[in-house]
Amino acid sequence: MTRAQQLAEALAAVEQRITAACAAAGRGRDEVVLIAVTKTWPATDIGVLRELGVRDLGENRDNEAARKAAQISGVRWHFVGQVQTRKARSVASYADVVHSLDRRRLADALATGAQRAGRTVDVLVQVSLDGDPTRGGVLPVDVPALADLAAGLDGLRLAGVMGVAPRGVCARGAFDRLAAVAAGLASQHPDALVLSAGMTADLEDAVAAGATHLRVGTALLGSRPNPLG
Ligand SMILES: *Cc1c(COP(=O)(O)O)cnc(C)c1O
């Protein structure tokens, strides 16, 4: 089997999972965007996925993402990893959506980068779902202040929230808590409706909890040879 056939089969299988999860949740398939997380995989794979209709791509390292974004056009780039402040200017020059806004300094740095590039970058506040914000994300109680700050910065558009289910716990419970945070945010910022949740292992739970964006790597592209998180 060629790589293209492999990717086509994997995409069809993931589509089937999403369609089934939407049906089970009484939701339309068009309410959920599939982001193919292509970190560590070559641009040729991205070319194949594009041919198959995938338009949203996720990356988590600035160097790799910048290189791919320069090579490949006509897609939406989602930055899903932690952003170092010194990389923020670069990330803001190509990312359409940054899923991992977790501190004020990063909001300022992304806004500055976006302004310099003459762009507007969508940002999602990353919410810590394991109660340990040192592992990325802010505690639910701290979401409103960071969201208000981001909403007020030129160059940024507050678009919603993102979360990663902690290992070893019920993902559905974690995603339900994330959905409650998202609802609270939307009551203050009615345009911030993105709920980015769900990966290979737990996309069904995410759809059931109301996810609008799924970030799927392994199920589409295979196990990363050199897992970078
Ligand atoms: C790598 C990554 C994913 C994709 O994970 P898979 O388990 O390979 O589907 C999703 N979200 C984030 C933040 C990631 O870093």
mmCIF file of C-alpha atoms and ligand atoms in Angstrom:
data_model
loop_
_atom_site.group_PDB
_atom_site.id
_atom_site.type_symbol
_atom_site.label_atom_id
_atom_site.label_comp_id
_atom_site.label_asym_id
_atom_site.label_seq_id
_atom_site.Cartn_x
_atom_site.Cartn_y
_atom_site.Cartn_z
ATOM 1 C CA MET A 1 0.000 0.000 0.000
ATOM 2 C CA THR A 2 1.336 3.444 -0.882
ATOM 3 C CA ARG A 3 1.511 6.221 1.693
ATOM 4 C CA ALA A 4 -1.292 8.008 -0.164
ATOM 5 C CA GLN A 5 -3.543 4.939 0.131
ATOM 6 C CA GLN A 6 -2.617 4.600 3.784
ATOM 7 C CA LEU A 7 -3.561 8.203 4.510
ATOM 8 C CA ALA A 8 -6.788 7.901 2.525
ATOM 9 C CA GLU A 9 -7.834 4.840 4.551
ATOM 10 C CA ALA A 10 -6.886 6.452 7.833
ATOM 11 C CA LEU A 11 -8.802 9.613 6.975
ATOM 12 C CA ALA A 12 -11.866 7.583 6.006
ATOM 13 C CA ALA A 13 -11.696 5.714 9.328
ATOM 14 C CA VAL A 14 -11.387 8.946 11.316
ATOM 15 C CA GLU A 15 -14.254 10.475 9.327
ATOM 16 C CA GLN A 16 -16.350 7.430 10.209
ATOM 17 C CA ARG A 17 -15.550 7.863 13.902
ATOM 18 C CA ILE A 18 -16.476 11.553 13.785
ATOM 19 C CA THR A 19 -19.682 10.923 11.845
ATOM 20 C CA ALA A 20 -20.734 8.208 14.298
ATOM 21 C CA ALA A 21 -19.902 10.400 17.297
ATOM 22 C CA CYS A 22 -21.891 13.300 15.835
ATOM 23 C CA ALA A 23 -24.864 11.045 15.144
ATOM 24 C CA ALA A 24 -24.726 9.646 18.693
ATOM 25 C CA ALA A 25 -24.649 13.186 20.085
ATOM 26 C CA GLY A 26 -27.434 14.448 17.821
ATOM 27 C CA ARG A 27 -25.034 16.874 16.187
ATOM 28 C CA GLY A 28 -24.327 17.600 12.531
ATOM 29 C CA ARG A 29 -20.989 16.591 11.057
ATOM 30 C CA ASP A 30 -20.651 20.172 9.832
ATOM 31 C CA GLU A 31 -20.494 21.404 13.437
ATOM 32 C CA VAL A 32 -17.059 19.832 13.893
ATOM 33 C CA VAL A 33 -13.777 20.744 12.184
ATOM 34 C CA LEU A 34 -11.096 18.082 11.863
ATOM 35 C CA ILE A 35 -7.578 19.447 12.314
ATOM 36 C CA ALA A 36 -4.879 17.077 11.046
ATOM 37 C CA VAL A 37 -1.959 17.386 13.448
ATOM 38 C CA THR A 38 0.977 16.886 11.102
ATOM 39 C CA LYS A 39 3.858 17.553 13.513
ATOM 40 C CA THR A 40 6.938 15.439 12.706
ATOM 41 C CA TRP A 41 5.436 14.327 9.369
ATOM 42 C CA PRO A 42 6.756 15.547 6.011
ATOM 43 C CA ALA A 43 5.216 18.120 3.710
ATOM 44 C CA THR A 44 4.481 15.330 1.214
ATOM 45 C CA ASP A 45 1.984 13.872 3.685
ATOM 46 C CA ILE A 46 0.357 17.277 3.996
ATOM 47 C CA GLY A 47 0.105 17.415 0.196
ATOM 48 C CA VAL A 48 -1.758 14.101 0.207
ATOM 49 C CA LEU A 49 -4.118 15.221 2.972
ATOM 50 C CA ARG A 50 -4.854 18.414 1.059
ATOM 51 C CA GLU A 51 -5.740 16.406 -2.025
ATOM 52 C CA LEU A 52 -8.105 14.424 0.205
ATOM 53 C CA GLY A 53 -9.827 17.634 1.257
ATOM 54 C CA VAL A 54 -8.191 18.401 4.603
ATOM 55 C CA ARG A 55 -7.874 22.164 5.005
ATOM 56 C CA ASP A 56 -6.941 22.559 8.679
ATOM 57 C CA LEU A 57 -3.471 21.565 9.843
ATOM 58 C CA GLY A 58 -1.949 21.528 13.318
ATOM 59 C CA GLU A 59 1.684 21.920 14.335
ATOM 60 C CA ASN A 60 3.403 22.372 17.686
ATOM 61 C CA ARG A 61 6.958 23.527 16.965
ATOM 62 C CA ASP A 62 7.724 26.924 15.523
ATOM 63 C CA ASN A 63 10.699 25.954 13.348
ATOM 64 C CA GLU A 64 8.888 23.075 11.709
ATOM 65 C CA ALA A 65 5.601 24.933 11.399
ATOM 66 C CA ALA A 66 7.225 28.036 9.879
ATOM 67 C CA ARG A 67 9.024 25.921 7.306
ATOM 68 C CA LYS A 68 5.839 24.070 6.318
ATOM 69 C CA ALA A 69 3.740 27.247 6.244
ATOM 70 C CA ALA A 70 6.228 28.821 3.833
ATOM 71 C CA GLN A 71 5.969 25.770 1.557
ATOM 72 C CA ILE A 72 2.241 25.074 1.654
ATOM 73 C CA SER A 73 -0.523 27.580 1.006
ATOM 74 C CA GLY A 74 -4.290 27.477 0.911
ATOM 75 C CA VAL A 75 -4.711 25.875 4.337
ATOM 76 C CA ARG A 76 -5.443 27.063 7.872
ATOM 77 C CA TRP A 77 -2.553 26.666 10.295
ATOM 78 C CA HIS A 78 -3.367 25.822 13.886
ATOM 79 C CA PHE A 79 -0.581 26.149 16.426
ATOM 80 C CA VAL A 80 -1.433 23.619 19.127
ATOM 81 C CA GLY A 81 1.723 23.481 21.260
ATOM 82 C CA GLN A 82 3.089 25.674 23.998
ATOM 83 C CA VAL A 83 4.480 28.901 22.565
ATOM 84 C CA GLN A 84 7.699 30.288 23.988
ATOM 85 C CA THR A 85 7.443 34.048 24.264
ATOM 86 C CA ARG A 86 10.499 34.576 22.065
ATOM 87 C CA LYS A 87 8.808 32.506 19.317
ATOM 88 C CA ALA A 88 5.531 34.385 19.494
ATOM 89 C CA ARG A 89 6.415 36.893 16.795
ATOM 90 C CA SER A 90 7.248 34.120 14.356
ATOM 91 C CA VAL A 91 4.147 32.096 15.223
ATOM 92 C CA ALA A 92 1.934 35.155 14.744
ATOM 93 C CA SER A 93 3.341 35.622 11.243
ATOM 94 C CA TYR A 94 1.817 32.393 9.856
ATOM 95 C CA ALA A 95 -0.595 30.831 12.392
ATOM 96 C CA ASP A 96 -4.290 31.406 11.741
ATOM 97 C CA VAL A 97 -5.272 30.047 15.143
ATOM 98 C CA VAL A 98 -3.150 29.685 18.294
ATOM 99 C CA HIS A 99 -4.771 27.112 20.592
ATOM 100 C CA SER A 100 -2.441 27.558 23.542
ATOM 101 C CA LEU A 101 -2.807 31.055 24.947
ATOM 102 C CA ASP A 102 -1.949 30.605 28.622
ATOM 103 C CA ARG A 103 -0.433 33.868 29.882
ATOM 104 C CA ARG A 104 -0.585 37.624 29.537
ATOM 105 C CA ARG A 105 2.945 38.017 28.230
ATOM 106 C CA LEU A 106 2.184 35.607 25.433
ATOM 107 C CA ALA A 107 -0.986 37.506 24.508
ATOM 108 C CA ASP A 108 1.033 40.738 24.295
ATOM 109 C CA ALA A 109 3.803 39.104 22.267
ATOM 110 C CA LEU A 110 1.381 37.452 19.828
ATOM 111 C CA ALA A 111 -0.506 40.728 19.401
ATOM 112 C CA THR A 112 2.713 42.604 18.650
ATOM 113 C CA GLY A 113 3.744 39.951 16.133
ATOM 114 C CA ALA A 114 0.353 39.959 14.448
ATOM 115 C CA GLN A 115 0.330 43.765 14.192
ATOM 116 C CA ARG A 116 3.804 43.785 12.649
ATOM 117 C CA ALA A 117 2.699 41.189 10.110
ATOM 118 C CA GLY A 118 -0.530 43.080 9.397
ATOM 119 C CA ARG A 119 -2.544 40.037 10.414
ATOM 120 C CA THR A 120 -5.254 39.043 12.855
ATOM 121 C CA VAL A 121 -4.641 35.803 14.739
ATOM 122 C CA ASP A 122 -7.435 33.843 16.398
ATOM 123 C CA VAL A 123 -6.523 32.777 19.918
ATOM 124 C CA LEU A 124 -7.973 30.119 22.204
ATOM 125 C CA VAL A 125 -7.386 30.245 25.933
ATOM 126 C CA GLN A 126 -5.908 26.915 26.945
ATOM 127 C CA VAL A 127 -7.646 25.612 30.043
ATOM 128 C CA SER A 128 -5.863 23.345 32.495
ATOM 129 C CA LEU A 129 -8.083 20.323 33.087
ATOM 130 C CA ASP A 130 -5.844 18.545 35.580
ATOM 131 C CA GLY A 131 -5.581 21.396 38.079
ATOM 132 C CA ASP A 132 -1.842 21.735 37.415
ATOM 133 C CA PRO A 133 -1.265 24.881 35.335
ATOM 134 C CA THR A 134 2.507 24.235 35.183
ATOM 135 C CA ARG A 135 1.637 21.641 32.552
ATOM 136 C CA GLY A 136 0.023 24.162 30.239
ATOM 137 C CA GLY A 137 -3.212 26.077 30.418
ATOM 138 C CA VAL A 138 -4.763 28.321 33.010
ATOM 139 C CA LEU A 139 -7.128 27.295 35.761
ATOM 140 C CA PRO A 140 -10.812 27.782 34.886
ATOM 141 C CA VAL A 141 -11.045 30.593 37.445
ATOM 142 C CA ASP A 142 -8.328 32.539 35.591
ATOM 143 C CA VAL A 143 -9.883 32.214 32.121
ATOM 144 C CA PRO A 144 -12.064 35.370 32.190
ATOM 145 C CA ALA A 145 -9.211 37.785 32.956
ATOM 146 C CA LEU A 146 -6.919 36.372 30.275
ATOM 147 C CA ALA A 147 -9.794 36.262 27.787
ATOM 148 C CA ASP A 148 -10.713 39.888 28.468
ATOM 149 C CA LEU A 149 -7.095 40.919 27.984
ATOM 150 C CA ALA A 150 -6.785 39.039 24.674
ATOM 151 C CA ALA A 151 -10.111 40.409 23.431
ATOM 152 C CA GLY A 152 -8.816 43.924 23.924
ATOM 153 C CA LEU A 153 -5.581 43.559 21.949
ATOM 154 C CA ASP A 154 -5.235 44.697 18.332
ATOM 155 C CA GLY A 155 -4.048 41.813 16.179
ATOM 156 C CA LEU A 156 -5.800 39.134 18.217
ATOM 157 C CA ARG A 157 -9.330 37.799 17.994
ATOM 158 C CA LEU A 158 -10.554 35.864 20.996
ATOM 159 C CA ALA A 159 -12.109 32.732 19.494
ATOM 160 C CA GLY A 160 -12.711 30.291 22.363
ATOM 161 C CA VAL A 161 -10.999 27.706 24.539
ATOM 162 C CA MET A 162 -8.846 24.613 24.177
ATOM 163 C CA GLY A 163 -8.144 21.706 26.493
ATOM 164 C CA VAL A 164 -6.257 18.424 26.676
ATOM 165 C CA ALA A 165 -7.807 15.653 28.743
ATOM 166 C CA PRO A 166 -5.489 14.530 31.531
ATOM 167 C CA ARG A 167 -4.186 11.000 31.229
ATOM 168 C CA GLY A 168 -5.786 8.278 33.246
ATOM 169 C CA VAL A 169 -9.025 10.054 34.040
ATOM 170 C CA CYS A 170 -12.398 10.058 32.382
ATOM 171 C CA ALA A 171 -11.983 12.287 29.325
ATOM 172 C CA ARG A 172 -15.717 12.936 29.148
ATOM 173 C CA GLY A 173 -15.744 14.445 32.621
ATOM 174 C CA ALA A 174 -12.784 16.682 31.769
ATOM 175 C CA PHE A 175 -14.383 17.799 28.498
ATOM 176 C CA ASP A 176 -17.674 18.528 30.259
ATOM 177 C CA ARG A 177 -15.777 20.837 32.619
ATOM 178 C CA LEU A 178 -14.114 22.464 29.605
ATOM 179 C CA ALA A 179 -17.520 22.914 27.959
ATOM 180 C CA ALA A 180 -18.774 24.683 31.094
ATOM 181 C CA VAL A 181 -15.800 27.057 30.909
ATOM 182 C CA ALA A 182 -16.544 27.612 27.204
ATOM 183 C CA ALA A 183 -20.161 28.462 27.991
ATOM 184 C CA GLY A 184 -19.070 30.957 30.617
ATOM 185 C CA LEU A 185 -16.692 32.572 28.140
ATOM 186 C CA ALA A 186 -19.352 32.760 25.426
ATOM 187 C CA SER A 187 -21.700 34.552 27.818
ATOM 188 C CA GLN A 188 -19.139 37.373 28.042
ATOM 189 C CA HIS A 189 -17.735 37.096 24.490
ATOM 190 C CA PRO A 190 -20.546 35.894 22.205
ATOM 191 C CA ASP A 191 -18.225 35.412 19.217
ATOM 192 C CA ALA A 192 -15.810 33.157 21.103
ATOM 193 C CA LEU A 193 -17.486 29.841 20.304
ATOM 194 C CA VAL A 194 -14.595 27.518 19.491
ATOM 195 C CA LEU A 195 -14.199 24.496 21.762
ATOM 196 C CA SER A 196 -10.988 22.726 20.774
ATOM 197 C CA ALA A 197 -10.939 19.313 22.433
ATOM 198 C CA GLY A 198 -10.339 15.713 21.514
ATOM 199 C CA MET A 199 -7.408 13.845 20.049
ATOM 200 C CA THR A 200 -6.938 10.327 18.668
ATOM 201 C CA ALA A 201 -7.774 8.617 21.959
ATOM 202 C CA ASP A 202 -10.791 10.632 23.009
ATOM 203 C CA LEU A 203 -12.414 12.360 20.043
ATOM 204 C CA GLU A 204 -15.781 10.657 20.697
ATOM 205 C CA ASP A 205 -15.894 12.060 24.231
ATOM 206 C CA ALA A 206 -15.000 15.494 22.866
ATOM 207 C CA VAL A 207 -17.791 15.425 20.274
ATOM 208 C CA ALA A 208 -20.246 14.325 22.957
ATOM 209 C CA ALA A 209 -19.159 17.271 25.129
ATOM 210 C CA GLY A 210 -19.671 19.752 22.289
ATOM 211 C CA ALA A 211 -16.230 20.117 20.697
ATOM 212 C CA THR A 212 -16.134 22.263 17.565
ATOM 213 C CA HIS A 213 -12.537 21.379 16.672
ATOM 214 C CA LEU A 214 -10.750 18.019 16.975
ATOM 215 C CA ARG A 215 -6.944 17.795 16.844
ATOM 216 C CA VAL A 216 -6.052 14.382 15.438
ATOM 217 C CA GLY A 217 -2.539 13.186 14.691
ATOM 218 C CA THR A 218 -1.839 9.504 15.316
ATOM 219 C CA ALA A 219 -5.104 8.121 13.918
ATOM 220 C CA LEU A 220 -4.453 9.914 10.626
ATOM 221 C CA LEU A 221 -0.710 9.746 10.154
ATOM 222 C CA GLY A 222 0.435 6.883 12.367
ATOM 223 C CA SER A 223 2.591 6.753 15.478
ATOM 224 C CA ARG A 224 5.129 9.533 15.507
ATOM 225 C CA PRO A 225 8.604 8.035 15.042
ATOM 226 C CA ASN A 226 10.042 10.518 17.490
ATOM 227 C CA PRO A 227 7.130 11.589 19.680
ATOM 228 C CA LEU A 228 7.410 15.289 20.364
ATOM 229 C CA GLY A 229 4.397 15.432 22.624
HETATM 230 C C1 LIG B 1 0.132 16.077 19.210
HETATM 231 C C2 LIG B 1 -1.072 16.782 19.668
HETATM 232 C C3 LIG B 1 -2.348 16.340 19.268
HETATM 233 C C4 LIG B 1 -2.597 15.099 18.426
HETATM 234 O O1 LIG B 1 -2.497 13.976 19.262
HETATM 235 P P1 LIG B 1 -2.812 12.480 18.755
HETATM 236 O O2 LIG B 1 -2.975 11.704 19.998
HETATM 237 O O3 LIG B 1 -1.613 12.057 17.952
HETATM 238 O O4 LIG B 1 -4.039 12.526 17.936
HETATM 239 C C5 LIG B 1 -3.442 17.089 19.700
HETATM 240 N N1 LIG B 1 -3.300 18.171 20.487
HETATM 241 C C6 LIG B 1 -2.099 18.610 20.890
HETATM 242 C C7 LIG B 1 -2.016 19.807 21.766
HETATM 243 C C8 LIG B 1 -0.944 17.933 20.494
HETATM 244 O O5 LIG B 1 0.261 18.359 20.912
#
